[in-house]
C-alpha cells in the first residue's frame, strides 16, 4: 500500500456533479467555433439561418443556465483511474449515480432513462453508463458526455473484411451519415472506432467524440481518413437540419486499436450539432 | 421577418409557403410517441381527446423541467417522423398545425394537403431558445408520462421554417 494515493469516491462524485451541470448548459468551445465556421461557409440560406439559430441557442443556454438541448441524454461517464490510486469511501458506482441524480435534478435536466422493455422511466436519469479503465500513475481522469438519442439511434457497427481496407472504412462512415439524413440534427460530429473487437470499436467511437471538434488524430494515416471522410460526408449535401446544404458534418474523429488478422471492425457513433462534454483530472 | 400566429391567423394558412422562415406564436399542445399512442386509442374508441382538435397545433416535444422563474425548461423539437403513422387521423380530426423536426412520410404530406394543414420545422437541438420562448405552460393530460405528457404552451416568436405547406410544397423534396 506504499506510494498509493488515496482518493475518496465522494471527491470524484463532487467533481462529476459540476461537470454534468456545465456540460449540459454549454456547447464546447470547439463546437461553437465549428458552427461559426459552418455558418460562414454555408451557401444555402435555409441552412445558414438554421446554423444562426443553433449559435443563438448556445448563447441563450449559457446566459439563462438552461440545458442547450432538452435531450440531456444518457449520462456517459468514463473514469481513467491510475493504478496507484486507492479508492476509499462509498462504492464508486454509487457516488457516480448520486452525482447524476443530483445534477439532473438541480439543473432541471430532462430524465430520459427508462427500462428497455416496460419503458418505465427510472425517474432520475440513473444509472449512468459508466466505464472504468486502469491507467498508469496516481491520477483520475473524468470524462462526461450527455448522449442524446436522436443521433445515437443513427449509429452503426460494421464488421468489415480486411480486404475492404481504408475504402471500406470511408464507405461505412458515408453510408451511416447518408442513411441518417436529417434525423440526427446535422451538422453532425462523427466518432469512429476502428479495430479491436465488436464491442471495443463501439467504445472507441464513443471516446472519439470526446476529442475537440477539428482536432486530428496524431497518426497521419488516421488523420487522413478523418479528412477524407469529412469531405465525402459533406458531399452528401444533407446540410444543417437536413435542409440540403454544404455542411453536413462539423468533423470526423477516429480512434484506433489493433484488431484480429481476420477482421476490420468499424463503429460509427453519430453526435448532433450540440457537442457537449467535459473532462477533468484529479 | 414574417410572423404567424396560429390562433389569430388561422385563416391565412394558404399564405404560408414551404421554405419561408417565420416567427411562430400561439397555442400548441405537446405530444410525443406515447401520447400519440393514447390519442390514437381515444380516436379508435370514438372518445373525446384531452384537447379540442379543431384548429389545434401539435408540438412534437418533451420539455425539461422548468427552472424557477420560467414557464418551461429547455424544449426543442423531437423527430416528427416517429409519429407519422398517427398523424393523418389527427389531421382528419381537425389538427391544423404541426411543429417538429425532420422529414415526414408521403402519407402525412398528402393528409396535410387534403386538410389544409402546415408542418413547421423547428431547429433541432435549440432547446434553450425554444424553451425560453414558451410563455405559459399547463399540464393537460397523461401526467404519468412525465416529460412525454401533453402540455398546453403559449409560445411567442418560435423561429421555424414552413416545411410542408397546404399546397403540397415540401422543403425536404428537392
XYZ file of C-alpha atoms in Angstrom:
456
model
C 0.000 0.000 0.000
C 3.001 2.289 -0.054
C 3.060 5.092 -2.598
C -0.670 4.717 -3.072
C -2.680 7.917 -3.379
C -5.984 7.764 -1.578
C -8.961 9.369 -3.267
C -12.417 9.354 -1.720
C -15.054 8.414 -4.283
C -17.066 11.349 -2.932
C -14.437 13.644 -4.429
C -14.966 12.046 -7.844
C -18.734 12.419 -7.429
C -18.400 16.072 -6.456
C -16.271 16.863 -9.463
C -18.592 14.940 -11.761
C -21.645 16.823 -10.450
C -20.150 20.158 -11.502
C -19.056 18.727 -14.851
C -22.562 17.455 -15.649
C -24.136 20.854 -14.977
C -21.526 22.625 -17.079
C -21.690 20.148 -19.957
C -25.481 20.227 -20.198
C -25.605 24.021 -20.387
C -22.676 24.741 -22.672
C -21.566 23.817 -26.150
C -17.854 23.019 -26.160
C -15.666 25.923 -27.403
C -14.545 23.828 -30.383
C -18.178 23.124 -31.288
C -19.034 26.844 -31.213
C -16.013 27.596 -33.429
C -17.025 24.850 -35.862
C -20.634 26.096 -36.004
C -19.415 29.642 -36.671
C -17.142 28.421 -39.458
C -20.006 26.362 -40.896
C -22.341 29.365 -40.894
C -19.694 31.425 -42.665
C -19.110 28.792 -45.301
C -22.719 27.678 -45.896
C -24.150 28.829 -49.213
C -27.738 27.639 -48.766
C -29.760 30.362 -46.998
C -32.084 27.943 -45.146
C -29.088 26.163 -43.612
C -27.284 29.399 -42.832
C -30.363 30.615 -40.937
C -30.638 27.306 -39.060
C -26.947 27.474 -38.075
C -27.579 31.000 -36.787
C -30.395 29.645 -34.602
C -28.021 26.944 -33.246
C -25.418 29.546 -32.293
C -28.041 31.837 -30.734
C -29.352 28.852 -28.769
C -25.886 28.188 -27.355
C -25.694 31.767 -26.116
C -29.168 31.634 -24.525
C -28.384 28.326 -22.781
C -25.193 29.705 -21.232
C -26.826 33.016 -20.277
C -30.032 31.540 -18.830
C -28.378 28.481 -17.271
C -30.635 26.204 -19.293
C -29.806 22.898 -20.953
C -28.569 23.529 -24.500
C -30.905 20.799 -25.746
C -33.857 19.266 -23.918
C -32.357 15.861 -24.678
C -29.823 15.891 -21.890
C -29.128 12.314 -22.788
C -27.978 9.231 -21.026
C -25.094 10.129 -18.718
C -21.945 8.588 -20.179
C -19.080 8.647 -17.673
C -15.560 7.419 -18.388
C -13.154 7.168 -15.481
C -9.499 6.517 -16.222
C -8.060 5.571 -12.871
C -4.335 5.402 -12.199
C -3.241 2.079 -10.761
C -1.523 3.846 -7.887
C -4.849 5.217 -6.697
C -6.638 3.561 -3.820
C -10.291 4.467 -3.855
C -11.891 4.973 -0.444
C -15.412 5.746 0.729
C -18.709 4.612 -0.781
C -18.750 2.306 -3.821
C -17.646 4.190 -6.919
C -20.791 3.486 -8.956
C -22.971 4.746 -6.089
C -21.133 8.080 -5.990
C -21.281 8.400 -9.778
C -25.025 7.722 -9.822
C -25.579 10.083 -6.897
C -23.826 12.839 -8.874
C -26.003 12.139 -11.940
C -29.187 12.078 -9.834
C -28.354 15.375 -8.115
C -27.117 17.222 -11.197
C -30.070 16.216 -13.405
C -32.431 17.302 -10.635
C -30.693 20.585 -9.730
C -30.025 21.549 -13.337
C -33.641 20.942 -14.466
C -32.313 18.426 -16.980
C -34.749 16.004 -18.560
C -34.743 12.472 -17.188
C -34.582 10.275 -20.251
C -33.543 6.913 -18.816
C -36.057 4.068 -18.861
C -36.389 0.301 -18.651
C -35.816 -1.089 -22.153
C -38.881 -3.369 -22.001
C -41.516 -1.783 -19.756
C -40.308 1.709 -20.866
C -40.834 2.862 -17.285
C -38.719 5.935 -16.572
C -36.152 5.425 -13.805
C -37.072 8.949 -12.692
C -33.611 10.350 -12.034
C -31.613 9.563 -15.185
C -29.615 6.842 -13.434
C -27.912 4.520 -13.891
C -25.047 6.272 -15.662
C -23.350 4.424 -18.498
C -20.119 4.021 -16.558
C -16.813 2.848 -17.998
C -13.642 2.498 -15.954
C -10.133 1.982 -17.237
C -6.966 1.337 -15.289
C -4.075 3.530 -16.377
C -0.554 4.299 -15.176
C 0.085 6.865 -12.443
C -1.864 8.159 -9.474
C -4.442 10.429 -11.054
C -8.054 10.085 -12.133
C -9.316 11.447 -15.422
C -13.064 12.001 -15.525
C -14.885 12.378 -18.835
C -18.576 13.165 -19.102
C -20.710 13.094 -22.236
C -24.501 13.565 -22.115
C -25.543 11.451 -25.105
C -28.785 12.355 -26.833
C -30.585 9.632 -28.736
C -31.752 11.359 -31.900
C -28.166 10.932 -33.012
C -27.298 7.788 -31.018
C -30.087 5.944 -32.852
C -28.350 6.642 -36.165
C -25.084 4.969 -35.108
C -23.906 1.714 -36.689
C -21.313 -1.044 -36.458
C -19.693 -2.766 -39.448
C -17.659 -5.961 -39.292
C -15.653 -5.453 -42.488
C -13.256 -7.924 -44.045
C -9.625 -6.769 -44.011
C -9.754 -6.584 -47.813
C -12.150 -3.631 -47.587
C -9.349 -1.550 -46.043
C -9.446 2.236 -45.879
C -12.025 2.474 -48.653
C -14.338 0.204 -46.665
C -13.950 2.415 -43.612
C -14.761 5.545 -45.628
C -17.797 3.860 -47.213
C -19.083 2.785 -43.787
C -18.866 6.340 -42.457
C -20.505 7.796 -45.557
C -23.301 5.212 -45.553
C -24.076 5.850 -41.882
C -24.388 9.603 -42.367
C -26.335 9.201 -45.616
C -28.919 6.855 -44.079
C -29.258 9.140 -41.040
C -30.249 12.070 -43.271
C -31.754 14.962 -41.336
C -32.725 12.848 -38.332
C -29.644 13.180 -36.062
C -29.787 17.031 -36.098
C -26.976 17.744 -38.569
C -24.400 19.159 -38.897
C -23.182 16.114 -37.007
C -19.918 15.235 -35.324
C -18.870 11.715 -36.282
C -16.970 9.491 -33.851
C -15.378 6.438 -35.444
C -13.799 3.419 -33.783
C -11.550 1.308 -35.970
C -10.231 -2.098 -34.897
C -10.477 -4.048 -31.650
C -13.481 -6.344 -31.270
C -17.205 -5.775 -31.898
C -17.623 -4.058 -28.515
C -14.201 -2.394 -28.338
C -14.661 -0.465 -31.581
C -18.012 0.894 -30.335
C -16.328 2.138 -27.172
C -13.555 3.742 -29.230
C -16.153 5.514 -31.362
C -17.717 6.982 -28.226
C -14.298 8.090 -26.936
C -13.545 9.692 -30.300
C -16.427 12.107 -29.631
C -14.570 13.465 -26.611
C -11.863 14.943 -28.832
C -12.344 18.660 -29.600
C -14.024 19.230 -32.976
C -11.427 19.983 -35.643
C -8.503 18.297 -33.889
C -6.966 15.381 -35.734
C -5.553 12.026 -34.659
C -1.760 12.168 -34.154
C -1.178 9.334 -36.643
C -1.036 10.740 -40.159
C -2.870 7.860 -41.838
C -5.713 8.087 -39.313
C -5.905 11.871 -39.694
C -6.075 11.309 -43.430
C -9.134 9.079 -43.015
C -10.745 11.804 -40.883
C -10.161 14.437 -43.557
C -11.295 12.259 -46.461
C -14.376 11.074 -44.562
C -15.371 14.668 -43.785
C -15.110 15.614 -47.457
C -17.235 12.659 -48.534
C -19.848 13.248 -45.876
C -20.181 16.919 -46.776
C -20.518 15.981 -50.438
C -23.790 14.240 -49.476
C -25.331 17.709 -49.132
C -27.679 16.767 -46.327
C -26.891 20.092 -44.697
C -27.937 21.653 -41.401
C -31.280 20.162 -40.258
C -31.413 18.115 -43.467
C -32.240 21.227 -45.498
C -29.671 20.310 -48.153
C -26.599 22.475 -47.681
C -22.816 22.405 -47.807
C -22.100 21.445 -44.185
C -23.418 18.018 -43.173
C -20.722 17.331 -40.567
C -18.593 19.557 -38.337
C -15.870 16.960 -38.146
C -14.869 13.295 -38.113
C -12.808 11.917 -35.234
C -11.289 8.420 -35.317
C -9.733 6.258 -32.618
C -7.971 3.021 -33.457
C -6.891 -0.217 -31.775
C -5.161 -3.329 -33.062
C -7.604 -5.961 -34.259
C -7.700 -9.612 -35.364
C -5.927 -10.662 -38.584
C -9.308 -11.814 -39.912
C -11.276 -8.643 -39.267
C -11.773 -4.906 -39.527
C -14.472 -3.712 -37.117
C -15.685 -0.152 -37.683
C -18.146 1.640 -35.399
C -19.682 4.958 -36.367
C -21.163 6.913 -33.459
C -23.167 9.940 -34.532
C -23.338 13.087 -32.387
C -25.697 16.002 -33.118
C -24.502 19.588 -33.530
C -24.856 20.166 -29.778
C -21.452 18.766 -28.848
C -21.369 18.768 -25.072
C -18.685 17.104 -22.978
C -16.355 17.822 -20.097
C -13.014 16.462 -18.999
C -11.306 16.959 -15.637
C -8.409 15.450 -13.739
C -7.985 14.720 -10.070
C -39.416 38.973 -40.649
C -42.712 37.186 -41.308
C -44.759 36.457 -38.217
C -47.596 33.973 -37.915
C -49.997 33.478 -35.032
C -51.648 30.052 -35.212
C -54.612 31.255 -33.172
C -55.261 34.627 -34.823
C -54.041 33.925 -38.358
C -55.765 30.551 -38.847
C -57.494 31.942 -41.939
C -54.156 32.699 -43.567
C -52.784 29.164 -43.773
C -52.735 29.323 -47.570
C -50.311 32.267 -47.367
C -47.615 30.025 -45.868
C -45.168 28.548 -48.356
C -42.507 25.868 -47.907
C -39.064 27.351 -47.311
C -40.300 30.502 -45.570
C -38.719 31.404 -42.240
C -41.364 32.638 -39.786
C -41.643 33.628 -36.159
C -44.456 31.469 -34.843
C -46.792 32.289 -31.952
C -49.984 30.911 -30.438
C -51.197 27.845 -28.567
C -49.603 24.423 -29.087
C -50.095 21.040 -27.428
C -47.007 18.911 -26.861
C -47.212 15.243 -27.768
C -44.536 12.627 -28.349
C -44.575 8.893 -29.050
C -46.530 7.635 -26.003
C -49.063 10.485 -26.041
C -49.765 9.827 -29.724
C -50.406 6.165 -28.982
C -53.002 7.200 -26.419
C -54.599 9.798 -28.728
C -54.856 7.066 -31.343
C -56.595 4.771 -28.850
C -59.081 7.512 -27.914
C -59.891 8.182 -31.569
C -60.344 4.450 -32.192
C -62.819 4.254 -29.308
C -64.528 7.442 -30.526
C -63.816 9.084 -27.184
C -63.021 12.805 -26.841
C -59.386 13.916 -26.985
C -57.940 15.805 -23.985
C -57.918 18.955 -26.129
C -60.203 20.288 -28.866
C -58.555 19.115 -32.086
C -60.335 21.576 -34.399
C -57.716 24.130 -35.451
C -55.201 22.835 -32.900
C -51.402 22.776 -33.176
C -49.245 19.869 -32.017
C -45.633 20.354 -30.982
C -43.541 17.180 -31.048
C -41.542 17.855 -27.916
C -40.852 16.774 -24.357
C -39.669 19.622 -22.132
C -37.037 19.711 -19.426
C -38.450 20.694 -16.022
C -38.987 24.448 -15.633
C -36.346 26.267 -13.614
C -37.542 28.813 -11.073
C -38.941 31.940 -12.680
C -39.556 30.323 -16.068
C -42.714 28.852 -17.583
C -40.818 25.986 -19.154
C -37.400 24.371 -19.306
C -35.446 23.646 -22.476
C -37.804 22.358 -25.112
C -36.708 21.910 -28.702
C -38.467 19.744 -31.281
C -38.117 15.992 -31.492
C -38.147 13.884 -34.669
C -41.620 14.140 -36.177
C -41.344 11.019 -38.349
C -41.749 8.739 -35.336
C -45.422 9.717 -35.057
C -46.142 9.755 -38.801
C -48.390 6.696 -38.513
C -50.704 8.551 -36.119
C -50.716 11.918 -37.901
C -53.232 11.563 -40.786
C -56.100 10.645 -38.431
C -55.296 13.643 -36.218
C -55.327 15.955 -39.233
C -58.648 14.408 -40.267
C -59.885 15.171 -36.747
C -59.115 18.869 -37.242
C -55.493 19.455 -36.189
C -54.175 22.241 -38.426
C -50.544 22.787 -37.420
C -47.595 20.566 -36.596
C -44.234 21.687 -35.249
C -41.299 19.292 -35.116
C -38.086 18.397 -36.862
C -37.168 16.345 -39.891
C -38.883 14.798 -42.891
C -42.437 13.409 -42.877
C -43.919 10.440 -44.725
C -45.772 10.867 -48.011
C -48.978 9.936 -46.170
C -48.542 12.891 -43.816
C -47.771 15.253 -46.694
C -50.900 14.078 -48.548
C -53.056 14.419 -45.419
C -51.703 17.956 -44.940
C -52.838 18.959 -48.426
C -56.199 17.221 -48.052
C -56.952 19.000 -44.779
C -55.195 22.298 -45.474
C -52.538 21.894 -42.776
C -48.983 23.122 -42.305
C -45.922 21.419 -40.835
C -43.294 23.733 -39.401
C -39.706 22.573 -38.899
C -38.117 23.987 -35.784
C -34.341 23.763 -35.393
C -33.457 20.526 -33.618
C -31.113 20.991 -30.705
C -32.109 24.582 -29.991
C -33.820 23.604 -26.740
C -32.872 26.622 -24.645
C -34.025 29.087 -27.290
C -37.434 27.429 -27.752
C -37.930 26.753 -24.036
C -37.289 30.425 -23.390
C -39.982 31.348 -25.930
C -42.653 29.338 -24.077
C -44.527 31.964 -22.095
C -47.125 29.733 -20.444
C -47.160 26.014 -19.758
C -50.017 23.943 -18.384
C -50.351 20.181 -17.943
C -53.320 18.927 -19.968
C -53.213 15.132 -19.865
C -51.281 11.950 -19.095
C -49.143 13.211 -16.153
C -47.766 9.686 -15.715
C -45.812 10.209 -18.935
C -43.696 12.909 -17.224
C -41.871 14.866 -19.954
C -43.942 12.967 -22.536
C -47.261 14.196 -21.104
C -49.452 16.612 -23.062
C -48.822 20.243 -22.109
C -50.513 23.360 -23.445
C -47.952 26.029 -24.342
C -48.387 29.649 -25.257
C -45.408 30.293 -27.496
C -44.006 33.586 -28.715
C -41.831 34.045 -31.770
C -40.582 30.499 -32.283
C -38.118 30.669 -35.207
C -39.346 27.956 -37.600
C -39.345 27.062 -41.283
C -42.503 26.240 -43.220
C -41.519 22.690 -44.164
C -44.720 21.269 -45.674
C -47.424 23.703 -46.760
C -51.099 23.258 -47.565
C -50.350 23.406 -51.305
C -48.050 20.381 -51.317
C -44.810 22.371 -51.077
C -42.135 20.429 -49.192
C -38.606 21.613 -48.360
C -37.354 18.071 -47.974
C -38.257 17.173 -51.583
C -35.610 18.569 -53.875
